Coordinates of C-alpha atoms and ligand atoms in Angstrom, one line a residue:
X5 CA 21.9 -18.0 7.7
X6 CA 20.3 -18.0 11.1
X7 CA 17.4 -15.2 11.0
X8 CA 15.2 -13.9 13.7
X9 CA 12.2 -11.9 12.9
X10 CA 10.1 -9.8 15.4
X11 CA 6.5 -9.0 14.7
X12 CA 4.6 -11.0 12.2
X13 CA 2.8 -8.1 10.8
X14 CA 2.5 -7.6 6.5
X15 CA 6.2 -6.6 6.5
X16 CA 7.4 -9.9 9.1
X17 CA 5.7 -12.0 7.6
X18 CA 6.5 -11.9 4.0
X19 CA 10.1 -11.2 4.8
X20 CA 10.2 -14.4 7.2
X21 CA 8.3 -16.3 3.9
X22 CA 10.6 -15.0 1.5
X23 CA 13.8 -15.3 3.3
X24 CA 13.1 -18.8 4.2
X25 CA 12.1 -20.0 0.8
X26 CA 15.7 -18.5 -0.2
X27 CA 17.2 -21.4 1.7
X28 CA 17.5 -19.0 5.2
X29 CA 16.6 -20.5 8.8
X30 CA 14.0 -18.3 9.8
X31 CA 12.0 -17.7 13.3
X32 CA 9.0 -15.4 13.2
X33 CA 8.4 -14.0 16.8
X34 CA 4.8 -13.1 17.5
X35 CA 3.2 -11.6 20.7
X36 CA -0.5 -11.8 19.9
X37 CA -1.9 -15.3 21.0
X38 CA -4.3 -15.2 18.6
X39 CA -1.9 -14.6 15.3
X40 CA 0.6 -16.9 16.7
X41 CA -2.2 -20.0 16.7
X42 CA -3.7 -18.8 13.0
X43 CA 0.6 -19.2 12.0
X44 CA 1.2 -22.3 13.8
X45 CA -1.8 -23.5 12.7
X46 CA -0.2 -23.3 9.4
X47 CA -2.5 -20.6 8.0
X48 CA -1.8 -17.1 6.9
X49 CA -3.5 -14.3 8.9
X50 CA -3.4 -12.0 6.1
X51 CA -4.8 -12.2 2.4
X52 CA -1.3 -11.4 0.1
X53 CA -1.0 -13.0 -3.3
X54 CA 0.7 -16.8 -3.4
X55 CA 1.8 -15.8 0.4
X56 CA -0.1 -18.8 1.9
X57 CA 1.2 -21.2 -0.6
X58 CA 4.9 -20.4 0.1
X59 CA 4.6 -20.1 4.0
X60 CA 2.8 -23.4 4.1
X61 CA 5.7 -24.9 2.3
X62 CA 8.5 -23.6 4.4
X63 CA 6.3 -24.0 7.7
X64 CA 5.9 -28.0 6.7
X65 CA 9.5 -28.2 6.0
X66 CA 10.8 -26.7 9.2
X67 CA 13.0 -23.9 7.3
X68 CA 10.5 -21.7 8.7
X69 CA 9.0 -21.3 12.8
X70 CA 7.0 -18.9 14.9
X71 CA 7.1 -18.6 18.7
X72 CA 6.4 -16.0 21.0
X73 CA 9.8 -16.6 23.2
X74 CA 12.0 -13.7 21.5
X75 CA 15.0 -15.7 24.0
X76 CA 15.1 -18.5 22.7
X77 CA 14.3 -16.9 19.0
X78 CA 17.3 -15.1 19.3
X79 CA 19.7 -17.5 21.2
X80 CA 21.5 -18.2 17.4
X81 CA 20.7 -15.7 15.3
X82 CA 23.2 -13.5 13.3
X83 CA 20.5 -11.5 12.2
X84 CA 17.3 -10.1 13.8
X85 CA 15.0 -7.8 11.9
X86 CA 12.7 -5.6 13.9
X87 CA 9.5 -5.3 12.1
X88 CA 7.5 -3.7 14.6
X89 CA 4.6 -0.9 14.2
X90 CA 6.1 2.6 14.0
X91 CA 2.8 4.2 14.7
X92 CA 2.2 8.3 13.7
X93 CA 1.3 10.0 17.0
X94 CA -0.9 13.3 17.5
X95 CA 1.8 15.8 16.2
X96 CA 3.2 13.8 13.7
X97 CA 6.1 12.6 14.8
X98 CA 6.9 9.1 14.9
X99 CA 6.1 6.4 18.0
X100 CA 10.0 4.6 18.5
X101 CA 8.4 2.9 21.7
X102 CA 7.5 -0.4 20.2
X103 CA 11.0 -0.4 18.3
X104 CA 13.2 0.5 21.4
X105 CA 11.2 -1.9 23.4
X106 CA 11.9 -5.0 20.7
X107 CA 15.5 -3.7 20.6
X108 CA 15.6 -3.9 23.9
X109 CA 14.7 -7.4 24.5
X110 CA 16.7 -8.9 21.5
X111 CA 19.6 -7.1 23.5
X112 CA 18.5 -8.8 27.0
X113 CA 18.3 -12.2 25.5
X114 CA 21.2 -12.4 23.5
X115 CA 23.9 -11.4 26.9
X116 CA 25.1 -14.3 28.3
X117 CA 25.7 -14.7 32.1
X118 CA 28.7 -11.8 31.8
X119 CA 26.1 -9.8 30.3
X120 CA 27.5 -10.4 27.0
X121 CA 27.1 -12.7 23.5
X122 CA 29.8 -14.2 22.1
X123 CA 29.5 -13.2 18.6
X124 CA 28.1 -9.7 16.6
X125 CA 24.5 -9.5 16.0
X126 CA 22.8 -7.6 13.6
X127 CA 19.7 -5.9 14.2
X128 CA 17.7 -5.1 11.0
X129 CA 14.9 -2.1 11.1
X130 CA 12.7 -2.7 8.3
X131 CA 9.8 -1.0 9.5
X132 CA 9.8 3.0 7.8
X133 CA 11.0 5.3 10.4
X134 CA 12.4 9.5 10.2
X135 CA 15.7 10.2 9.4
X136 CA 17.8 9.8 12.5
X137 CA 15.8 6.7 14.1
X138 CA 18.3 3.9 13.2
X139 CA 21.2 5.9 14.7
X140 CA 19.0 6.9 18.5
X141 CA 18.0 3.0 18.1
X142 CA 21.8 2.1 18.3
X143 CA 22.8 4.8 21.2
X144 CA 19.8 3.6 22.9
X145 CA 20.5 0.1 23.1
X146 CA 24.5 0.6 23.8
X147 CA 23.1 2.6 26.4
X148 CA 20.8 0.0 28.0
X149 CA 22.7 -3.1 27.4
X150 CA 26.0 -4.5 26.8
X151 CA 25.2 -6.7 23.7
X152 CA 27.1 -7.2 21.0
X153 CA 25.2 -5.3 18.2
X154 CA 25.4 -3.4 15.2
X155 CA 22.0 -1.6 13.0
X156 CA 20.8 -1.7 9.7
X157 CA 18.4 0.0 8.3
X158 CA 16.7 -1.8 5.4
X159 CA 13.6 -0.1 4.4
X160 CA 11.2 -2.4 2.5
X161 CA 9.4 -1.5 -0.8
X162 CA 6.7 -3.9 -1.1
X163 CA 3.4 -3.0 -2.8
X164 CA 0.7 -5.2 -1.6
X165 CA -0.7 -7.2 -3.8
X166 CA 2.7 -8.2 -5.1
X167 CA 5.1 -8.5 -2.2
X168 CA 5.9 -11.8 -2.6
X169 CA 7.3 -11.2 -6.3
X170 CA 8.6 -8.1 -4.9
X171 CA 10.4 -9.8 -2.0
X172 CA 12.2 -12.0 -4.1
X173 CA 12.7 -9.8 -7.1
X174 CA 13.6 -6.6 -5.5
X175 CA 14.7 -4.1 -8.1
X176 CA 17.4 -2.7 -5.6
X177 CA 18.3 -3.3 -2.1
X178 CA 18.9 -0.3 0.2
X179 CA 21.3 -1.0 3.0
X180 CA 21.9 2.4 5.8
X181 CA 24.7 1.4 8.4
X182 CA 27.9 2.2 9.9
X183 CA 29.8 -0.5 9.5
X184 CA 31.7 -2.4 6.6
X185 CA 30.5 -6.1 9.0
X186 CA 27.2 -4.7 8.5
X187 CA 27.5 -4.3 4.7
X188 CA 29.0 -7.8 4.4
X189 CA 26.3 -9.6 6.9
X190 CA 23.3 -7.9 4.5
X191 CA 25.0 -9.1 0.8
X192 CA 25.1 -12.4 2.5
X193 CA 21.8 -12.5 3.8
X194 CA 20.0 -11.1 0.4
X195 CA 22.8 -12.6 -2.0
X196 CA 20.5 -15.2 -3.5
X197 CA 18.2 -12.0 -4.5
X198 CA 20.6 -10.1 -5.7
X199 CA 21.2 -10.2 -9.4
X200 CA 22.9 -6.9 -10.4
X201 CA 25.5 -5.7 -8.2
X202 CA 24.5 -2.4 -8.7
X203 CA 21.2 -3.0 -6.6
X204 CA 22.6 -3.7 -3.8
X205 CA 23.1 -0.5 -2.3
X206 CA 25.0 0.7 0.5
X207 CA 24.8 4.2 2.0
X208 CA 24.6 6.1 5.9
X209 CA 21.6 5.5 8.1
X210 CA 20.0 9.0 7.4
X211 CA 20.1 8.2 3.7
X212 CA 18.6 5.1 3.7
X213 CA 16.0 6.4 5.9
X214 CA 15.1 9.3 3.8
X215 CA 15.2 6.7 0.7
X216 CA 12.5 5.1 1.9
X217 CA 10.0 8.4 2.2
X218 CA 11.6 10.1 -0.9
X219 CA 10.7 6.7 -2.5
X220 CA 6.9 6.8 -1.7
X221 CA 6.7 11.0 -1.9
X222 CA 8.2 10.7 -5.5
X223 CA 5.4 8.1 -6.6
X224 CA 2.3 9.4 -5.0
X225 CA 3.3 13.3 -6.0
X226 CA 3.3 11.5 -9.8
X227 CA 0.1 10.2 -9.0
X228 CA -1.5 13.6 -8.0
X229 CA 0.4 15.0 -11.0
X230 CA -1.5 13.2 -13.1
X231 CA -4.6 13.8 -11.2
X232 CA -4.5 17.2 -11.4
X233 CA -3.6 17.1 -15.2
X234 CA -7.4 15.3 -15.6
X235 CA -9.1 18.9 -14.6
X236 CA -7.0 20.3 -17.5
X237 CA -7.7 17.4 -19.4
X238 CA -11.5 17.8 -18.8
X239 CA -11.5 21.1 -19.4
X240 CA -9.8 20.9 -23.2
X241 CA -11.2 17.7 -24.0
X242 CA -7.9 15.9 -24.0
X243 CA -7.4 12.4 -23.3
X244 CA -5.0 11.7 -19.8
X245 CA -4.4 8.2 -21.1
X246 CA -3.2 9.4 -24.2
X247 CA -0.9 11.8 -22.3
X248 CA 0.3 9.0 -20.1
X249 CA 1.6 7.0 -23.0
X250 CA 2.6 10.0 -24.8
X251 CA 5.1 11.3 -21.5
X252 CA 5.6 7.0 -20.4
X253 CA 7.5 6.7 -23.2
X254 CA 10.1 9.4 -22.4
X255 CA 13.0 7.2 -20.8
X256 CA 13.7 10.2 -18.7
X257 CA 10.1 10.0 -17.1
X258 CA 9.0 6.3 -17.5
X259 CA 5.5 4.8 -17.7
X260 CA 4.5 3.9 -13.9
X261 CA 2.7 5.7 -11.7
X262 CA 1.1 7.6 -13.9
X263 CA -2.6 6.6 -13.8
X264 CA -4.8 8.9 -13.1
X265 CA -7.8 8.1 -10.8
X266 CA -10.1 9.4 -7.9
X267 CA -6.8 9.6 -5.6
X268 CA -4.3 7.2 -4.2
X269 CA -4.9 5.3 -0.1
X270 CA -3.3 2.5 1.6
X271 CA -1.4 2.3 4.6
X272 CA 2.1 3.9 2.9
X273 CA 1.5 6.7 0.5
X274 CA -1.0 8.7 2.6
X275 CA 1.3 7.9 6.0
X276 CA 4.4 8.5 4.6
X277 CA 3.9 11.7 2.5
X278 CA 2.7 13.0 5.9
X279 CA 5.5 12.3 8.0
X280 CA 7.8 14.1 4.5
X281 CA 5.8 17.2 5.9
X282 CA 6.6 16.5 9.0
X283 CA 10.1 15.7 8.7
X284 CA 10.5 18.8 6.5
X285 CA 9.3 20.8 9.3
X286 CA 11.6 19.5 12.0
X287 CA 14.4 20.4 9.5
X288 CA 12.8 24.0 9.7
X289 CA 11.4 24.1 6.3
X290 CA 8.1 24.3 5.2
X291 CA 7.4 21.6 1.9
X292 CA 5.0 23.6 -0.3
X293 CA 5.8 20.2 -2.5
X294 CA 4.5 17.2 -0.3
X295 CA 2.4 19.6 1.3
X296 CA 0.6 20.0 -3.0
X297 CA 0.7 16.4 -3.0
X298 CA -1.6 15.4 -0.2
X299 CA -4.2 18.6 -1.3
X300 CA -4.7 17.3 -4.5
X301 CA -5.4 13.9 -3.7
X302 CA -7.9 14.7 -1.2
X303 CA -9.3 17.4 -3.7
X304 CA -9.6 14.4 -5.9
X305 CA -12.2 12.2 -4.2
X306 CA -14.4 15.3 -3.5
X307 CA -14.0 16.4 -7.0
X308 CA -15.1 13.0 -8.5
X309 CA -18.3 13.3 -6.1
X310 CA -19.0 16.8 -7.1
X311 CA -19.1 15.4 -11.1
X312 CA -21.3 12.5 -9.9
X313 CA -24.0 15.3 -8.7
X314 CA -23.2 17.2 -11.9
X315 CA -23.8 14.8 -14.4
X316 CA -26.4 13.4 -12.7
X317 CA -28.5 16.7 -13.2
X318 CA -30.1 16.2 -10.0
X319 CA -28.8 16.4 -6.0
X320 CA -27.7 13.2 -5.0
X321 CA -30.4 13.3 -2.1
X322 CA -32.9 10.6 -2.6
X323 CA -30.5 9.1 -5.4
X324 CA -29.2 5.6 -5.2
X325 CA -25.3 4.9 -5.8
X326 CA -23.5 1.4 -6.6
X327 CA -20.0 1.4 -5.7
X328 CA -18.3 -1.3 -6.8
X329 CA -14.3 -1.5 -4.8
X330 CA -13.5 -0.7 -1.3
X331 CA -10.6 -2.0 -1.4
X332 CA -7.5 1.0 -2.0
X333 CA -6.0 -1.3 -4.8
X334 CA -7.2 -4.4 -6.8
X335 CA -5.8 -7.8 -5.1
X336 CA -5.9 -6.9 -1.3
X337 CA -8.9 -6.4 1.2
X338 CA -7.0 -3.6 2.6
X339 CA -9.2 -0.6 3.0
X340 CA -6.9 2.0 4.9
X341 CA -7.0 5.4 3.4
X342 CA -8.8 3.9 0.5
X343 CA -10.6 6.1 -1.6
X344 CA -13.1 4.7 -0.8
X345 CA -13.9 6.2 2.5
X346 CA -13.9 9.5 1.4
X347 CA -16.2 9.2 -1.8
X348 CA -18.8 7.0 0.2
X349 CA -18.8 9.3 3.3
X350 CA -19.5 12.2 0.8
X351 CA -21.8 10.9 -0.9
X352 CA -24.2 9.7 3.0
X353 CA -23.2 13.6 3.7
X354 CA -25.2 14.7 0.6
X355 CA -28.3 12.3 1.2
X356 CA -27.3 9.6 -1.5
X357 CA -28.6 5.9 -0.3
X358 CA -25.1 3.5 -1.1
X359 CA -24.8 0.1 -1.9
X360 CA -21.8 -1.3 -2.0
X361 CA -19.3 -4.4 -3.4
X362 CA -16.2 -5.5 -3.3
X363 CA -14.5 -8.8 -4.7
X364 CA -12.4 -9.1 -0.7
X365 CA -12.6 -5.6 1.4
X366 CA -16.6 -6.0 2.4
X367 CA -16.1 -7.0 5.7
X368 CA -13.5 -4.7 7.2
X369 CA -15.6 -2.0 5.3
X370 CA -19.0 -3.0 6.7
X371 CA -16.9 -2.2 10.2
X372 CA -16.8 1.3 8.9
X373 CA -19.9 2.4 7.8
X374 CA -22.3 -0.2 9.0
X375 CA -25.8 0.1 8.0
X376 CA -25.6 3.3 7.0
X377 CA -24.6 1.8 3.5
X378 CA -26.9 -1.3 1.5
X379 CA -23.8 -4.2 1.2
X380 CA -24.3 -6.2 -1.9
X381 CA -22.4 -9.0 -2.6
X382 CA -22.4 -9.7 -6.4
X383 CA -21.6 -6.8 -9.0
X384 CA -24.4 -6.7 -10.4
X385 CA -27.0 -6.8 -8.3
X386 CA -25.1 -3.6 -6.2
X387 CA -25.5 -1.8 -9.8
X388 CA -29.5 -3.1 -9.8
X389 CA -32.2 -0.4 -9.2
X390 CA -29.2 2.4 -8.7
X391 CA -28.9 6.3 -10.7
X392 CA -25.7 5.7 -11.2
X393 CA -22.4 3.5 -10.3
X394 CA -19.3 4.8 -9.2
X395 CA -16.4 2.1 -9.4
X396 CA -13.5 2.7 -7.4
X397 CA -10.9 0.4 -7.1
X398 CA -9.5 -1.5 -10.3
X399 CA -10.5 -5.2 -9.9
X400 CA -10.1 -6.7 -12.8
X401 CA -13.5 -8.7 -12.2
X402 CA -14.8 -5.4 -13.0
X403 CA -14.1 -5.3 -16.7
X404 CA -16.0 -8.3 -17.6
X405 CA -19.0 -7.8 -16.0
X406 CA -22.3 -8.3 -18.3
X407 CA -22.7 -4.6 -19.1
X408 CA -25.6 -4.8 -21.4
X409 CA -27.6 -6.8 -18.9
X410 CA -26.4 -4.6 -16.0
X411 CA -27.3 -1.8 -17.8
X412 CA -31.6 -2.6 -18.4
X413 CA -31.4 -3.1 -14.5
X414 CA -30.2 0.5 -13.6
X415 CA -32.9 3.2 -13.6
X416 CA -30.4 5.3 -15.5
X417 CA -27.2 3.5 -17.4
X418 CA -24.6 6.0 -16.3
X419 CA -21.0 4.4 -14.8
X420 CA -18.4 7.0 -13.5
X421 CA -14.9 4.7 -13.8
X422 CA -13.3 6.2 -11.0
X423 CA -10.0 3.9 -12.2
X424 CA -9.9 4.5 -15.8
X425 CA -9.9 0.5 -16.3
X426 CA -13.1 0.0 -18.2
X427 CA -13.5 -0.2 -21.9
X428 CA -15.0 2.4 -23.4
X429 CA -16.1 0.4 -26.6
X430 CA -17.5 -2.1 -24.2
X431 CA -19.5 1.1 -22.3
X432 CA -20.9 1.7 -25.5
X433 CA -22.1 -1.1 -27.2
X434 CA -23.8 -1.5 -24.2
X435 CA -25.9 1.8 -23.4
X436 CA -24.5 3.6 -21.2
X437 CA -23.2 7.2 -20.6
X438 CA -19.6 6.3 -19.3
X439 CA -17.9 9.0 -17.4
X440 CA -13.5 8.3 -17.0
X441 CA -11.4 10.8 -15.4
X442 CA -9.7 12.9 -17.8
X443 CA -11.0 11.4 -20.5
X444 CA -13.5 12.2 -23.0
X445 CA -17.2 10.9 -21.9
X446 CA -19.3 8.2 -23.5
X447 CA -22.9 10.0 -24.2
X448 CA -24.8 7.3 -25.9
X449 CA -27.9 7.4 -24.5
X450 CA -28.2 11.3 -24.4
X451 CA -27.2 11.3 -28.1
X452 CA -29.7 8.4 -29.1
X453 CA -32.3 11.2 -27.4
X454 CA -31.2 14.2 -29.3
X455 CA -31.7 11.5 -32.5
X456 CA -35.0 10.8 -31.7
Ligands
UGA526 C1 3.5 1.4 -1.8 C2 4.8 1.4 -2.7 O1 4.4 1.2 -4.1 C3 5.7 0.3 -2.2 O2 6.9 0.4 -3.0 C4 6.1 0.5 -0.8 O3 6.9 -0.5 -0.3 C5 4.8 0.5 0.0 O4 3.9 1.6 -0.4 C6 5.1 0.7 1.5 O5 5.6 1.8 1.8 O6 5.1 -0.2 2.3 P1 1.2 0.0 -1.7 O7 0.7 1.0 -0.8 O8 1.1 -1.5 -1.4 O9 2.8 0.2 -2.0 O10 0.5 0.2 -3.1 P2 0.7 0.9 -4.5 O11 0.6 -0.2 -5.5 O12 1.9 1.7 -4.5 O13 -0.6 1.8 -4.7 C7 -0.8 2.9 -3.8 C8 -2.0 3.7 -4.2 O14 -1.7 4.4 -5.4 C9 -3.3 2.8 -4.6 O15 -4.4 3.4 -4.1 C10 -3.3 2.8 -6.1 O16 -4.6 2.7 -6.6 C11 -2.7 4.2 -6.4 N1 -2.1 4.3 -7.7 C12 -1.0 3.6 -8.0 C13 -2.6 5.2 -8.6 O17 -3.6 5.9 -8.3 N2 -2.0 5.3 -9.9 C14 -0.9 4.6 -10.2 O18 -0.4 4.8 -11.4 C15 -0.4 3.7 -9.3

């Protein structure tokens, strides 16, 4: 098929990859000079996973072009996904402006002289808007132009870090529209995806729309779940992991998104749970649910803080902290919302001196907290010289670091795993008092002391 794709954001651009690799004609439309030249350049302006690889290929072989000129991007498309921002504004409700506007120029190109097209075009919103947005997008533009359109919304469940599998191995695809054309156009388009027929699913605009938020609420209100079952867990001397597997394994609950940790970030859960508050308000009710959800997840990173100074002994002013991850997942250099930002600012606001590493995220964090923070860029030499290290995001990389050696560098040997990914055996073997969350400590050296 003949696709069009405006904006070259995350969400464009992996769609545009994907759909193109999938045997698809695809034209990415990008405004900003700068991203267009990286693309046509060949490159990837963004750091996904085996993205770069698969863009490069389709690029070189012509199945897949950028431009800026939406007119002639559009001039034989049969479908045209809008995957513009959707920006949160001050009161919470959602910015349409930068979705009308694209609508509005896909419209403006496609009429002909009689201020028509010829054939039916289908306008695709990928990007994650309220309940209600895909049906004011399609009386807006029949309003504002006489072109031949129909709307789908399609929300997108990509994690980063894996949107490229997740592209092309969608566990289900949500279709909201009006229109049985519509329905057909989209089992077209994904058919080569589609492996099941029960996961391609069709349903009303609103429903899709509300899919999409009830999607993300669901999976970060396990994630805080959990989190707040590591309090009880500390308390009783329980072990969360153990509880994970021992609740996983119940097919009615299932085993993901349950790891525990010092609170989820990126750019979706945080944003999207807040707009569920949002959205439940302009319904007139208030969500005491999403509403727990965000509270304990920002409870989280201050908690995990709080044990840092307790387990220390000591105030954290004048004490040095590694931090290894900024990143708010392993695999991306994507820092927004990341936990990062909260456990590092609290630990500056209580006088702690921070030095810093990640394996990708340094440089957008160094934006953030500038020299208020010592950047480090090896592992181990951010853990050299510190009281204690505080690892926050779950690179791998992490797990097979030389622990015994790290450990005669530190003034004290104490880790705090705020990911729950290191090995406690490991911690062990090689000195040092290992604090999880929600699971029981490792006290080597203070037992070797009460020994002695
Ligand atoms: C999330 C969803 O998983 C995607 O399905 C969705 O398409 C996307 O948002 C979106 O709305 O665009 P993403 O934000 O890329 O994807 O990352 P996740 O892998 O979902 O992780 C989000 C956060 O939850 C991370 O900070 C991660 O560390 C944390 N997490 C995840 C946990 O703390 N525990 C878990 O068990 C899983």
């Amino acid at each position: 098929m003949d696709v069009t794709i405006i904006g070259c954001g995350y969400v464009g651009l992996v769609t545009a990859t994907c759909l193109a690799s999938i045997g698809h004609t695809v034209r990415g439309v990008e405004k900003d000079a700068k991203k267009l030249k990286t693309l046509q350049d060949g490159h990837c302006p963004i750091f996904e996973p085996g993205l770069q690889e698969l863009m490069q290929e389709n690029y070189a072989s012509g199945q897949l072009q950028f431009t800026d000129n939406v007119k002639s991007a559009v001039k034989d498309a049969e479908v045209v996904f809008l995957c513009v921002g959707t920006p949160s504004k001050e009161d919470g409700t959602v910015d349409m402006s930068y979705l009308e506007q694209a609508g509005k120029e896909v419209c403006d190109a496609l009429c002909n002289g009689d201020g028509k097209n010829d054939y039916l075009v289908t306008i695709i919103v990928k990007s994650t808007v309220p309940a209600g947005t895909n049906r004011k997008l399609y009386n807006f533009l029949k309003q504002q132009s006489s072109a031949y359109v129909q709307v789908v919304s399609n929300p997108e469940f990509l994690r980063e870090g894996s949107a490229v599998k997740d592209c092309l191995e969608p566990d289900r695809i949500v279709i909201g529209g009006e229109s049985p054309e519509s329905f057909r156009m989209m089992r077209r388009l994904y058919d080569p995806l589609i492996k099941r027929e029960e996961s391609f699913m069709t349903m009303n605009w609103e429903s899709a729309e509300l899919t999409k938020y009830a999607a993300n609420s669901m999976l970060a209100a396990r994630i805080s779940f959990m989190n707040e079952m590591t309090i009880l867990c500390e308390h009783y001397g329980a072990d969360i992991e153990d509880i994970r597997k021992g609740i996983g394994s119940d097919s009615r609950i299932g085993p993901a998104f349950l790891r525990a940790g010092c609170g989820y970030g990126g750019s979706c859960f945080p944003k999207d749970v807040a707009a569920m508050e949002h959205i439940s308000k302009s319904a007139g009710y208030e969500s005491l649910f999403v509403h727990a959800i965000q509270t304990i997840n920002k409870n989280q990173k201050r908690r995990f803080v709080e044990k840092i100074e307790q387990k220390l002994g000591r105030p954290l002013a004048g004490a040095t902290i590694g931090v290894w991850g900024l990143a708010f997942k392993a695999d991306t250099d994507d820092i927004r919302e990341s936990a990062a930002l909260d456990v590092i600012r609290y630990l500056l606001d209580k006088g702690a001196h921070v030095k810093a590493h990640d394996f990708k995220a340094m440089e957008h964090m160094k934006l953030v907290f500038k020299d208020e923070v010592e950047w480090v860029n090896d592992p181990v030499s951010c853990a050299a010289g510190t009281d204690a290290v505080a690892l926050l995001t779950d690179w791998p990389q992490y797990t097979t670091l030389p622990f015994r050696k790290i450990s005669a560098t530190m003034n004290a040997p104490i880790i705090f795993d705020g990911r729950n990914c290191l090995h406690r055996d490991v911690m062990r073997e090689s000195g040092f008092q290992y604090y999880p969350i929600g699971r029981p400590p490792v006290e080597n050296s203070l037992r070797l002391k009460q020994r002695v």
